[in-house]
Amino acid sequence: MSDTPQARARFAPTLVAGCLAVFVAQVAYSLPASILGTIQSSLGISGAELTWVSAAFATAMVIFELTFGVVGDMFGRKRLLLSGLAVLAVGELITIAGADHVHYLWVGQIIAGIGAGALYPISLTMIAAAAPDAKARARAIALWAGFLSLGAAVSPIAAGVLAQNGHWRTAFWIPIALAAVGLVAALPSHDSSAPEGRALDLPGQVTLIIGLVSLIWALTQGSAVGYDQASIVLGFVVGAAFLIAFVVVELRTASPLIHLSLFRNRAFAVTGITAVTGMFAYLATCFSMSMFLGSVAHIGAVWIGILFLIIQVPALLLVPLVARLIHSVSPRWVLTTGFLLIAAAAFWSSNLDVHDFVTAQGAPRDAAWVKFIAPMVLNGVGFALTVGSITAVAINSVPTRLAGMASATTNLLRDFGFALGPVVGGALSTAVANHRLTDGLGKAMGEAQLSQPLRGVAAGIAEHGGAVAINSLPTLPPSATTIPGVKAVPMPAALHELALDALGHAFNLTFLTAAACAAASALLTAVGLVGARSGSQSHAENAENATDQTAPADSLTGGIQ
């Protein structure tokens, strides 16, 4: 767009619309982060079912984001932005209407995730296309990133405050109200499109959807029913087959979602791999912290929300420093340092003892949440150093004409890592905890001297709800069979202790897995990016070109592009 008074007049409402749209998307994405434990306790759902609350939104968002970028280019970005806001609001309304049933909650979050999948890339592309000059574009993108991080910072704590006061369902009205404001604000925005050379890759989209959904379903459900079940094995087989088909389609189509030839470049391949493994480590640490405190220790949701705010502070404060480092220091050291900090945060978290968070009677120690402050600060600093640097290295490692595709592909891989955080983290913790519970269940029931009917009840709850369900029930006092005024079936202290130990061990192992992935990412960048250029050595136009296809963002908790 030319630098004229008319262009600047059109740019202001477009900037407002784009910033509000990404704020709405990030608020909706980050909302469940602090209230997972509250949702689990309220609905009495298993660990695998709870994992889908986060995974449903993230999976829907990831699998459509590249296609939505093409749709906006072909048919008009403003129309897609308005549609995305409306779809997100409808999804959140379904979430509220069906919040008493976890399946409706999943459906609502899937629909909201589809809406967010349109908002992330389109909001930024609209801003970049409407900017009157390069300087205005750079400032606008920085403002866009600020609104993205702001949404990630305020959403969990707002949801936590509402949940703490017994109104967790009310939290989902927040993105609905914001979406309504965003719709009004977007009406005077400038529309744009760029249909030349763009085409939908429907075979690629279909194979990607079936492959990823099958894989994520098998990972999540297998943690509850066992990975040797025929349906789970079939899920893995279908997922693998369709992802292989996706690769074949992308190699043959004229307009692929992803140019796989980019991976022949060593630096790009390294950043692509670490975008998945490193961001998985970051979000698995965040997710496990929320589950550990909320579903296991039953710490108040508002304290979990404060921890998510603490994670985001480095992303907000370190933007100028990270920008200078990317342009003045070898990017492999920026990335390696960031991944090592994430690894340190996860390793530190793995050494926290679950018994320090609950009393001997099983009541939460609300002040114990502060033990997570230091590791979450490290996690936030590591994230701030890596999330933008990954895209910068990817852009600088390819020719200028491929910078936009490199940015979009890297962002897709990064968001896939984000989606895997709750999926793999939740699957691992659920599977390990349930296996440990099953192994010790007979002995614990014998020590508790349970009657045969109560043994059957306990075994049924353990089978269908797992360790999380046992841990969420009230503790039965010694020599008592019921608790006056308590409708839920109480569990003997021996079973509670078994479930608590199983969950503590499982989440410690999940944190260790995240630490190992982050450490492996650090090693890969340290070795694989030898000779990678700093930003100051690359063509300035690479960064400008890349903004046209920057894809969404950034975490259960967000980040800076």
Short mmCIF file of C-alpha atoms in Angstrom, two decimals, residues 5-450:
data_model
loop_
_atom_site.label_atom_id
_atom_site.label_comp_id
_atom_site.label_asym_id
_atom_site.label_seq_id
_atom_site.Cartn_x
_atom_site.Cartn_y
_atom_site.Cartn_z
CA PRO A 5 -3.25 10.22 3.62
CA GLN A 6 -5.96 7.86 2.42
CA ALA A 7 -3.76 4.84 3.03
CA ARG A 8 -2.91 5.98 6.56
CA ALA A 9 -6.60 6.66 7.27
CA ARG A 10 -7.47 3.08 6.23
CA PHE A 11 -4.54 1.63 8.17
CA ALA A 12 -5.68 2.77 11.64
CA PRO A 13 -8.96 0.78 11.76
CA THR A 14 -7.24 -2.24 10.21
CA LEU A 15 -4.55 -2.13 12.89
CA VAL A 16 -7.20 -1.94 15.62
CA ALA A 17 -9.16 -4.82 14.08
CA GLY A 18 -6.07 -7.04 13.68
CA CYS A 19 -4.79 -6.44 17.21
CA LEU A 20 -8.21 -7.07 18.75
CA ALA A 21 -8.67 -10.23 16.68
CA VAL A 22 -5.39 -11.82 17.81
CA PHE A 23 -6.13 -10.74 21.39
CA VAL A 24 -9.50 -12.52 21.22
CA ALA A 25 -7.91 -15.65 19.75
CA GLN A 26 -5.18 -15.80 22.37
CA VAL A 27 -7.60 -15.17 25.26
CA ALA A 28 -9.73 -18.08 24.04
CA TYR A 29 -6.69 -20.32 23.54
CA SER A 30 -5.17 -19.60 26.94
CA LEU A 31 -8.41 -19.56 28.93
CA PRO A 32 -8.51 -23.19 30.15
CA ALA A 33 -4.87 -23.18 31.25
CA SER A 34 -5.44 -22.24 34.88
CA ILE A 35 -8.80 -23.97 35.39
CA LEU A 36 -8.08 -27.51 34.19
CA GLY A 37 -8.10 -28.80 37.76
CA THR A 38 -11.36 -26.99 38.49
CA ILE A 39 -12.97 -28.45 35.36
CA GLN A 40 -11.81 -31.94 36.32
CA SER A 41 -13.15 -31.68 39.85
CA SER A 42 -16.44 -30.19 38.66
CA LEU A 43 -17.15 -32.73 35.93
CA GLY A 44 -15.45 -35.74 37.52
CA ILE A 45 -13.66 -36.64 34.30
CA SER A 46 -10.58 -38.75 33.73
CA GLY A 47 -7.10 -37.48 32.90
CA ALA A 48 -7.49 -38.46 29.24
CA GLU A 49 -10.82 -36.64 28.97
CA LEU A 50 -9.31 -33.56 30.60
CA THR A 51 -6.41 -33.57 28.13
CA TRP A 52 -8.88 -33.12 25.26
CA VAL A 53 -10.15 -29.87 26.79
CA SER A 54 -6.84 -28.26 25.79
CA ALA A 55 -5.99 -30.51 22.86
CA ALA A 56 -9.31 -29.99 21.04
CA PHE A 57 -8.75 -26.25 20.59
CA ALA A 58 -5.06 -26.53 19.72
CA THR A 59 -5.50 -29.39 17.25
CA ALA A 60 -8.30 -27.65 15.34
CA MET A 61 -6.27 -24.45 15.22
CA VAL A 62 -3.10 -26.09 13.92
CA ILE A 63 -4.57 -28.24 11.17
CA PHE A 64 -6.41 -25.35 9.47
CA GLU A 65 -4.03 -22.41 9.88
CA LEU A 66 -2.16 -22.70 6.57
CA THR A 67 -5.32 -23.29 4.56
CA PHE A 68 -6.98 -20.26 6.15
CA GLY A 69 -4.03 -18.16 5.02
CA VAL A 70 -4.65 -19.25 1.44
CA VAL A 71 -8.43 -18.77 1.76
CA GLY A 72 -7.91 -15.19 2.95
CA ASP A 73 -5.54 -14.45 0.09
CA MET A 74 -8.00 -15.84 -2.47
CA PHE A 75 -11.38 -14.61 -1.23
CA GLY A 76 -10.69 -11.62 1.02
CA ARG A 77 -9.08 -11.33 4.41
CA LYS A 78 -11.62 -9.08 6.11
CA ARG A 79 -14.43 -11.51 5.36
CA LEU A 80 -12.41 -14.36 6.86
CA LEU A 81 -11.52 -12.30 9.93
CA LEU A 82 -15.20 -11.54 10.59
CA SER A 83 -16.08 -15.19 10.04
CA GLY A 84 -13.32 -16.32 12.39
CA LEU A 85 -14.59 -14.07 15.18
CA ALA A 86 -18.14 -15.34 14.69
CA VAL A 87 -17.10 -19.01 14.62
CA LEU A 88 -14.99 -18.58 17.77
CA ALA A 89 -17.94 -16.97 19.59
CA VAL A 90 -20.28 -19.80 18.53
CA GLY A 91 -17.77 -22.36 19.79
CA GLU A 92 -17.55 -20.68 23.18
CA LEU A 93 -21.36 -20.49 23.39
CA ILE A 94 -21.53 -24.25 22.79
CA THR A 95 -18.87 -24.70 25.47
CA ILE A 96 -21.01 -22.79 27.98
CA ALA A 97 -24.28 -24.45 26.99
CA GLY A 98 -22.83 -27.93 27.29
CA ALA A 99 -20.33 -27.31 30.06
CA ASP A 100 -21.89 -30.00 32.27
CA HIS A 101 -20.97 -32.64 29.69
CA VAL A 102 -17.36 -33.03 28.62
CA HIS A 103 -18.24 -34.08 25.07
CA TYR A 104 -20.05 -30.80 24.41
CA LEU A 105 -17.09 -29.02 25.95
CA TRP A 106 -14.82 -30.69 23.40
CA VAL A 107 -17.12 -29.79 20.49
CA GLY A 108 -17.26 -26.18 21.61
CA GLN A 109 -13.50 -25.96 21.90
CA ILE A 110 -12.97 -27.58 18.49
CA ILE A 111 -15.25 -24.98 16.86
CA ALA A 112 -13.59 -22.14 18.79
CA GLY A 113 -10.19 -23.48 17.72
CA ILE A 114 -11.24 -23.40 14.06
CA GLY A 115 -12.22 -19.76 14.47
CA ALA A 116 -8.90 -18.95 16.15
CA GLY A 117 -7.07 -20.78 13.37
CA ALA A 118 -8.43 -18.17 10.95
CA LEU A 119 -7.76 -15.18 13.22
CA TYR A 120 -4.05 -15.71 13.88
CA PRO A 121 -2.68 -15.61 10.32
CA ILE A 122 -5.34 -13.33 8.83
CA SER A 123 -5.08 -10.62 11.49
CA LEU A 124 -1.35 -10.24 10.90
CA THR A 125 -1.61 -10.45 7.11
CA MET A 126 -4.28 -7.73 7.06
CA ILE A 127 -2.05 -5.44 9.11
CA ALA A 128 1.01 -6.13 6.95
CA ALA A 129 -0.94 -5.55 3.72
CA ALA A 130 -2.53 -2.31 4.93
CA ALA A 131 0.65 -0.72 6.33
CA PRO A 132 1.59 2.41 4.33
CA ASP A 133 5.35 1.78 4.59
CA ALA A 134 7.93 -0.62 6.02
CA LYS A 135 8.44 1.40 9.21
CA ALA A 136 4.72 1.47 9.98
CA ARG A 137 4.54 -2.25 9.22
CA ALA A 138 7.33 -3.08 11.68
CA ARG A 139 5.72 -1.04 14.46
CA ALA A 140 2.32 -2.56 13.74
CA ILE A 141 3.66 -6.11 13.88
CA ALA A 142 5.31 -5.35 17.22
CA LEU A 143 1.99 -4.01 18.52
CA TRP A 144 0.20 -7.10 17.18
CA ALA A 145 2.68 -9.32 19.03
CA GLY A 146 2.16 -7.28 22.19
CA PHE A 147 -1.61 -7.85 22.07
CA LEU A 148 -0.97 -11.55 21.49
CA SER A 149 1.19 -11.81 24.61
CA LEU A 150 -1.21 -9.62 26.58
CA GLY A 151 -4.02 -12.05 25.83
CA ALA A 152 -1.89 -14.95 26.98
CA ALA A 153 -1.01 -13.13 30.20
CA VAL A 154 -4.42 -11.92 31.32
CA SER A 155 -6.63 -14.82 30.21
CA PRO A 156 -5.50 -17.53 32.67
CA ILE A 157 -5.60 -15.22 35.67
CA ALA A 158 -9.06 -13.86 34.74
CA ALA A 159 -10.35 -17.42 34.37
CA GLY A 160 -8.65 -18.36 37.64
CA VAL A 161 -10.35 -15.55 39.55
CA LEU A 162 -13.76 -16.59 38.24
CA ALA A 163 -13.10 -20.27 38.96
CA GLN A 164 -11.88 -19.47 42.47
CA ASN A 165 -15.30 -17.94 43.13
CA GLY A 166 -17.16 -20.94 41.77
CA HIS A 167 -17.89 -19.61 38.29
CA TRP A 168 -15.49 -21.38 35.91
CA ARG A 169 -18.17 -21.66 33.21
CA THR A 170 -18.57 -17.88 33.28
CA ALA A 171 -14.96 -17.54 32.12
CA PHE A 172 -15.95 -18.61 28.62
CA TRP A 173 -18.14 -15.52 28.27
CA ILE A 174 -14.95 -13.44 28.19
CA PRO A 175 -13.91 -14.38 24.62
CA ILE A 176 -17.55 -14.10 23.49
CA ALA A 177 -17.77 -10.51 24.70
CA LEU A 178 -14.38 -9.71 23.20
CA ALA A 179 -15.39 -11.31 19.88
CA ALA A 180 -18.45 -9.06 19.76
CA VAL A 181 -16.24 -6.01 20.27
CA GLY A 182 -13.85 -7.33 17.63
CA LEU A 183 -16.66 -7.77 15.09
CA VAL A 184 -17.74 -4.16 15.50
CA ALA A 185 -14.15 -2.90 15.39
CA ALA A 186 -13.43 -4.87 12.20
CA LEU A 187 -16.29 -3.40 10.17
CA PRO A 188 -14.41 -0.24 9.06
CA SER A 189 -11.13 -2.12 8.48
CA HIS A 190 -9.52 -2.26 5.04
CA ASP A 191 -10.04 -5.45 3.05
CA SER A 192 -7.24 -7.00 1.03
CA SER A 193 -6.45 -10.13 -0.97
CA ALA A 194 -3.68 -11.59 -3.10
CA PRO A 195 -5.17 -14.38 -5.22
CA GLU A 196 -2.38 -14.46 -7.81
CA GLY A 197 -0.67 -17.83 -7.78
CA ARG A 198 -2.66 -19.07 -4.76
CA ALA A 199 -4.65 -22.33 -4.83
CA LEU A 200 -6.22 -24.58 -2.23
CA ASP A 201 -4.43 -27.84 -1.50
CA LEU A 202 -7.50 -29.89 -0.58
CA PRO A 203 -5.80 -33.33 -0.77
CA GLY A 204 -3.04 -32.06 1.47
CA GLN A 205 -5.52 -30.54 3.92
CA VAL A 206 -7.63 -33.71 4.11
CA THR A 207 -4.70 -36.06 4.63
CA LEU A 208 -3.21 -33.71 7.24
CA ILE A 209 -6.48 -33.56 9.19
CA ILE A 210 -7.04 -37.32 9.21
CA GLY A 211 -3.40 -38.08 9.99
CA LEU A 212 -2.97 -35.63 12.87
CA VAL A 213 -6.39 -36.24 14.43
CA SER A 214 -5.89 -40.03 14.32
CA LEU A 215 -2.44 -39.74 15.85
CA ILE A 216 -3.54 -37.37 18.63
CA TRP A 217 -6.64 -39.45 19.36
CA ALA A 218 -4.56 -42.63 19.70
CA LEU A 219 -2.00 -40.92 21.94
CA THR A 220 -4.68 -39.50 24.24
CA GLN A 221 -7.11 -42.40 24.44
CA GLY A 222 -4.35 -44.97 24.67
CA SER A 223 -3.27 -43.49 27.97
CA ALA A 224 -6.68 -44.42 29.42
CA VAL A 225 -7.44 -47.80 27.86
CA GLY A 226 -3.95 -49.08 27.05
CA TYR A 227 -1.84 -48.77 23.93
CA ASP A 228 -2.23 -52.48 23.11
CA GLN A 229 -5.95 -52.14 22.37
CA ALA A 230 -6.91 -52.85 18.77
CA SER A 231 -8.65 -49.49 18.31
CA ILE A 232 -5.59 -47.60 19.54
CA VAL A 233 -3.22 -49.56 17.31
CA LEU A 234 -5.56 -48.89 14.39
CA GLY A 235 -5.52 -45.17 15.26
CA PHE A 236 -1.73 -45.10 15.08
CA VAL A 237 -1.73 -47.03 11.80
CA VAL A 238 -4.32 -44.71 10.21
CA GLY A 239 -2.46 -41.65 11.47
CA ALA A 240 0.87 -42.85 10.10
CA ALA A 241 -0.66 -43.87 6.75
CA PHE A 242 -2.34 -40.51 6.17
CA LEU A 243 0.70 -38.50 7.27
CA ILE A 244 2.78 -40.48 4.76
CA ALA A 245 0.08 -39.75 2.18
CA PHE A 246 0.32 -36.06 3.13
CA VAL A 247 4.05 -36.07 2.38
CA VAL A 248 3.44 -37.76 -0.99
CA VAL A 249 0.73 -35.22 -1.86
CA GLU A 250 2.91 -32.26 -0.88
CA LEU A 251 5.79 -33.51 -3.03
CA ARG A 252 3.55 -33.75 -6.10
CA THR A 253 1.15 -30.82 -5.89
CA ALA A 254 1.81 -27.49 -7.59
CA SER A 255 0.59 -25.44 -4.59
CA PRO A 256 1.54 -27.37 -1.45
CA LEU A 257 0.68 -26.36 2.09
CA ILE A 258 4.34 -26.99 2.95
CA HIS A 259 7.32 -26.92 0.60
CA LEU A 260 9.14 -30.03 1.84
CA SER A 261 12.18 -29.14 -0.25
CA LEU A 262 12.98 -26.53 2.42
CA PHE A 263 14.13 -29.32 4.71
CA ARG A 264 17.11 -29.99 2.44
CA ASN A 265 18.61 -26.88 4.04
CA ARG A 266 20.40 -27.98 7.23
CA ALA A 267 19.69 -24.85 9.25
CA PHE A 268 16.03 -24.87 8.29
CA ALA A 269 15.72 -28.57 9.12
CA VAL A 270 17.29 -28.00 12.55
CA THR A 271 14.92 -25.14 13.35
CA GLY A 272 11.98 -27.19 12.10
CA ILE A 273 12.81 -30.11 14.37
CA THR A 274 13.50 -27.95 17.40
CA ALA A 275 10.35 -25.92 16.75
CA VAL A 276 8.44 -29.13 17.51
CA THR A 277 10.60 -30.61 20.28
CA GLY A 278 11.49 -27.36 22.03
CA MET A 279 7.99 -25.90 22.03
CA PHE A 280 6.61 -29.26 23.13
CA ALA A 281 9.00 -29.12 26.10
CA TYR A 282 7.92 -25.58 26.96
CA LEU A 283 4.18 -26.23 26.83
CA ALA A 284 4.36 -29.69 28.38
CA THR A 285 6.04 -27.98 31.36
CA CYS A 286 3.28 -25.35 31.52
CA PHE A 287 0.51 -27.93 31.13
CA SER A 288 2.01 -30.29 33.70
CA MET A 289 2.41 -27.46 36.19
CA SER A 290 -1.28 -26.60 35.80
CA MET A 291 -2.38 -30.23 36.15
CA PHE A 292 0.02 -30.88 39.04
CA LEU A 293 -1.31 -27.93 41.03
CA GLY A 294 -4.95 -28.05 39.92
CA SER A 295 -5.88 -31.71 39.47
CA VAL A 296 -3.43 -33.30 41.90
CA ALA A 297 -2.83 -30.79 44.71
CA HIS A 298 -6.14 -28.90 44.20
CA ILE A 299 -4.41 -25.54 44.57
CA GLY A 300 -6.68 -22.57 43.78
CA ALA A 301 -7.01 -21.65 40.11
CA VAL A 302 -6.10 -18.02 40.74
CA TRP A 303 -2.60 -19.03 41.90
CA ILE A 304 -2.13 -21.09 38.76
CA GLY A 305 -3.24 -18.06 36.75
CA ILE A 306 -0.59 -15.95 38.49
CA LEU A 307 2.06 -18.49 37.48
CA PHE A 308 1.00 -18.18 33.84
CA LEU A 309 1.29 -14.42 34.18
CA ILE A 310 4.80 -14.93 35.57
CA ILE A 311 5.67 -17.06 32.54
CA GLN A 312 4.59 -14.28 30.20
CA VAL A 313 6.46 -11.43 31.91
CA PRO A 314 9.83 -12.33 30.30
CA ALA A 315 8.18 -12.49 26.86
CA LEU A 316 6.91 -8.94 27.37
CA LEU A 317 10.05 -7.48 28.94
CA LEU A 318 12.74 -9.17 26.87
CA VAL A 319 11.45 -8.28 23.39
CA PRO A 320 14.02 -5.48 22.80
CA LEU A 321 16.90 -7.61 24.12
CA VAL A 322 15.96 -10.67 22.07
CA ALA A 323 15.62 -8.52 18.94
CA ARG A 324 19.16 -7.18 19.45
CA LEU A 325 20.57 -10.62 20.23
CA ILE A 326 19.09 -12.11 17.06
CA HIS A 327 20.80 -9.42 14.97
CA SER A 328 24.13 -9.32 16.80
CA VAL A 329 24.86 -12.79 18.23
CA SER A 330 25.04 -16.15 16.51
CA PRO A 331 21.46 -17.46 16.63
CA ARG A 332 22.60 -20.89 17.68
CA TRP A 333 23.70 -19.49 21.03
CA VAL A 334 20.43 -17.63 21.54
CA LEU A 335 18.46 -20.78 20.79
CA THR A 336 20.76 -23.08 22.74
CA THR A 337 20.59 -20.85 25.82
CA GLY A 338 16.82 -20.63 25.58
CA PHE A 339 16.35 -24.38 25.28
CA LEU A 340 18.73 -25.01 28.17
CA LEU A 341 16.68 -22.67 30.36
CA ILE A 342 13.50 -24.57 29.43
CA ALA A 343 15.30 -27.82 30.25
CA ALA A 344 16.41 -26.43 33.63
CA ALA A 345 12.84 -25.32 34.40
CA ALA A 346 11.40 -28.74 33.60
CA PHE A 347 14.16 -30.57 35.52
CA TRP A 348 13.66 -28.31 38.54
CA SER A 349 9.90 -29.00 38.43
CA SER A 350 10.53 -32.75 38.24
CA ASN A 351 12.21 -32.62 41.65
CA LEU A 352 9.25 -31.04 43.45
CA ASP A 353 7.58 -33.47 45.87
CA VAL A 354 3.81 -33.71 45.61
CA HIS A 355 3.58 -34.21 49.39
CA ASP A 356 4.86 -30.67 49.89
CA PHE A 357 1.68 -29.41 48.21
CA VAL A 358 -0.90 -31.28 50.33
CA THR A 359 -1.35 -31.91 54.04
CA ALA A 360 -1.35 -35.35 55.63
CA GLN A 361 -5.16 -35.23 55.43
CA GLY A 362 -5.04 -34.49 51.70
CA ALA A 363 -5.96 -30.81 51.93
CA PRO A 364 -4.12 -28.40 49.61
CA ARG A 365 -1.35 -26.19 50.93
CA ASP A 366 -2.33 -23.05 49.03
CA ALA A 367 0.97 -21.27 49.72
CA ALA A 368 2.97 -24.12 48.18
CA TRP A 369 2.37 -22.83 44.65
CA VAL A 370 5.27 -20.40 45.14
CA LYS A 371 7.66 -23.36 44.72
CA PHE A 372 6.90 -23.16 41.00
CA ILE A 373 7.75 -19.46 40.65
CA ALA A 374 11.48 -19.87 40.00
CA PRO A 375 11.20 -22.72 37.45
CA MET A 376 8.38 -20.93 35.64
CA VAL A 377 10.49 -17.76 35.39
CA LEU A 378 13.22 -19.87 33.76
CA ASN A 379 10.64 -21.42 31.46
CA GLY A 380 9.37 -17.98 30.45
CA VAL A 381 12.86 -16.60 29.77
CA GLY A 382 13.72 -19.68 27.73
CA PHE A 383 10.55 -19.28 25.72
CA ALA A 384 11.22 -15.59 25.11
CA LEU A 385 14.68 -16.42 23.75
CA THR A 386 13.53 -19.20 21.45
CA VAL A 387 10.07 -18.51 20.04
CA GLY A 388 11.01 -15.59 17.81
CA SER A 389 14.55 -16.80 17.16
CA ILE A 390 13.32 -20.03 15.58
CA THR A 391 11.43 -18.12 12.89
CA ALA A 392 14.29 -15.65 12.39
CA VAL A 393 16.80 -18.44 11.75
CA ALA A 394 14.41 -20.20 9.39
CA ILE A 395 13.89 -17.02 7.35
CA ASN A 396 17.60 -16.21 7.21
CA SER A 397 18.53 -19.71 6.08
CA VAL A 398 16.58 -19.70 2.80
CA PRO A 399 16.53 -17.50 -0.32
CA THR A 400 14.45 -14.33 -0.09
CA ARG A 401 11.75 -15.66 -2.45
CA LEU A 402 11.08 -18.55 -0.01
CA ALA A 403 11.12 -16.47 3.19
CA GLY A 404 7.34 -16.30 3.51
CA MET A 405 6.89 -20.05 3.07
CA ALA A 406 9.78 -20.71 5.49
CA SER A 407 8.12 -18.54 8.13
CA ALA A 408 4.71 -20.15 7.67
CA THR A 409 6.14 -23.68 7.74
CA THR A 410 8.23 -23.04 10.85
CA ASN A 411 5.26 -21.47 12.62
CA LEU A 412 3.12 -24.49 11.75
CA LEU A 413 5.74 -26.83 13.20
CA ARG A 414 6.06 -24.65 16.28
CA ASP A 415 2.30 -24.70 16.82
CA PHE A 416 2.30 -28.46 16.31
CA GLY A 417 4.82 -28.64 19.15
CA PHE A 418 2.45 -26.53 21.23
CA ALA A 419 -0.41 -28.91 20.47
CA LEU A 420 1.72 -31.91 21.44
CA GLY A 421 2.48 -30.33 24.83
CA PRO A 422 -0.86 -31.16 26.47
CA VAL A 423 -1.46 -34.24 24.29
CA VAL A 424 1.79 -36.10 24.95
CA GLY A 425 2.24 -34.60 28.41
CA GLY A 426 -1.29 -35.57 29.38
CA ALA A 427 -1.04 -39.02 27.79
CA LEU A 428 2.25 -39.80 29.53
CA SER A 429 1.15 -38.63 32.97
CA THR A 430 -2.22 -40.40 32.70
CA ALA A 431 -0.74 -43.69 31.48
CA VAL A 432 2.03 -43.78 34.10
CA ALA A 433 -0.26 -42.78 36.97
CA ASN A 434 -2.97 -45.30 36.05
CA HIS A 435 -0.45 -48.10 35.62
CA ARG A 436 1.08 -47.36 39.02
CA LEU A 437 -2.39 -47.16 40.58
CA THR A 438 -3.46 -50.49 39.09
CA ASP A 439 -0.30 -52.22 40.33
CA GLY A 440 -0.84 -51.09 43.91
CA LEU A 441 -4.65 -51.15 44.08
CA GLY A 442 -5.05 -54.64 45.56
CA LYS A 443 -2.54 -54.03 48.32
CA ALA A 444 -4.03 -50.64 49.20
CA MET A 445 -7.56 -52.05 49.42
CA GLY A 446 -6.27 -54.84 51.64
CA GLU A 447 -4.57 -52.36 53.97
CA ALA A 448 -7.77 -50.33 54.13
CA GLN A 449 -9.77 -53.50 54.98
CA LEU A 450 -12.51 -52.55 52.55
#
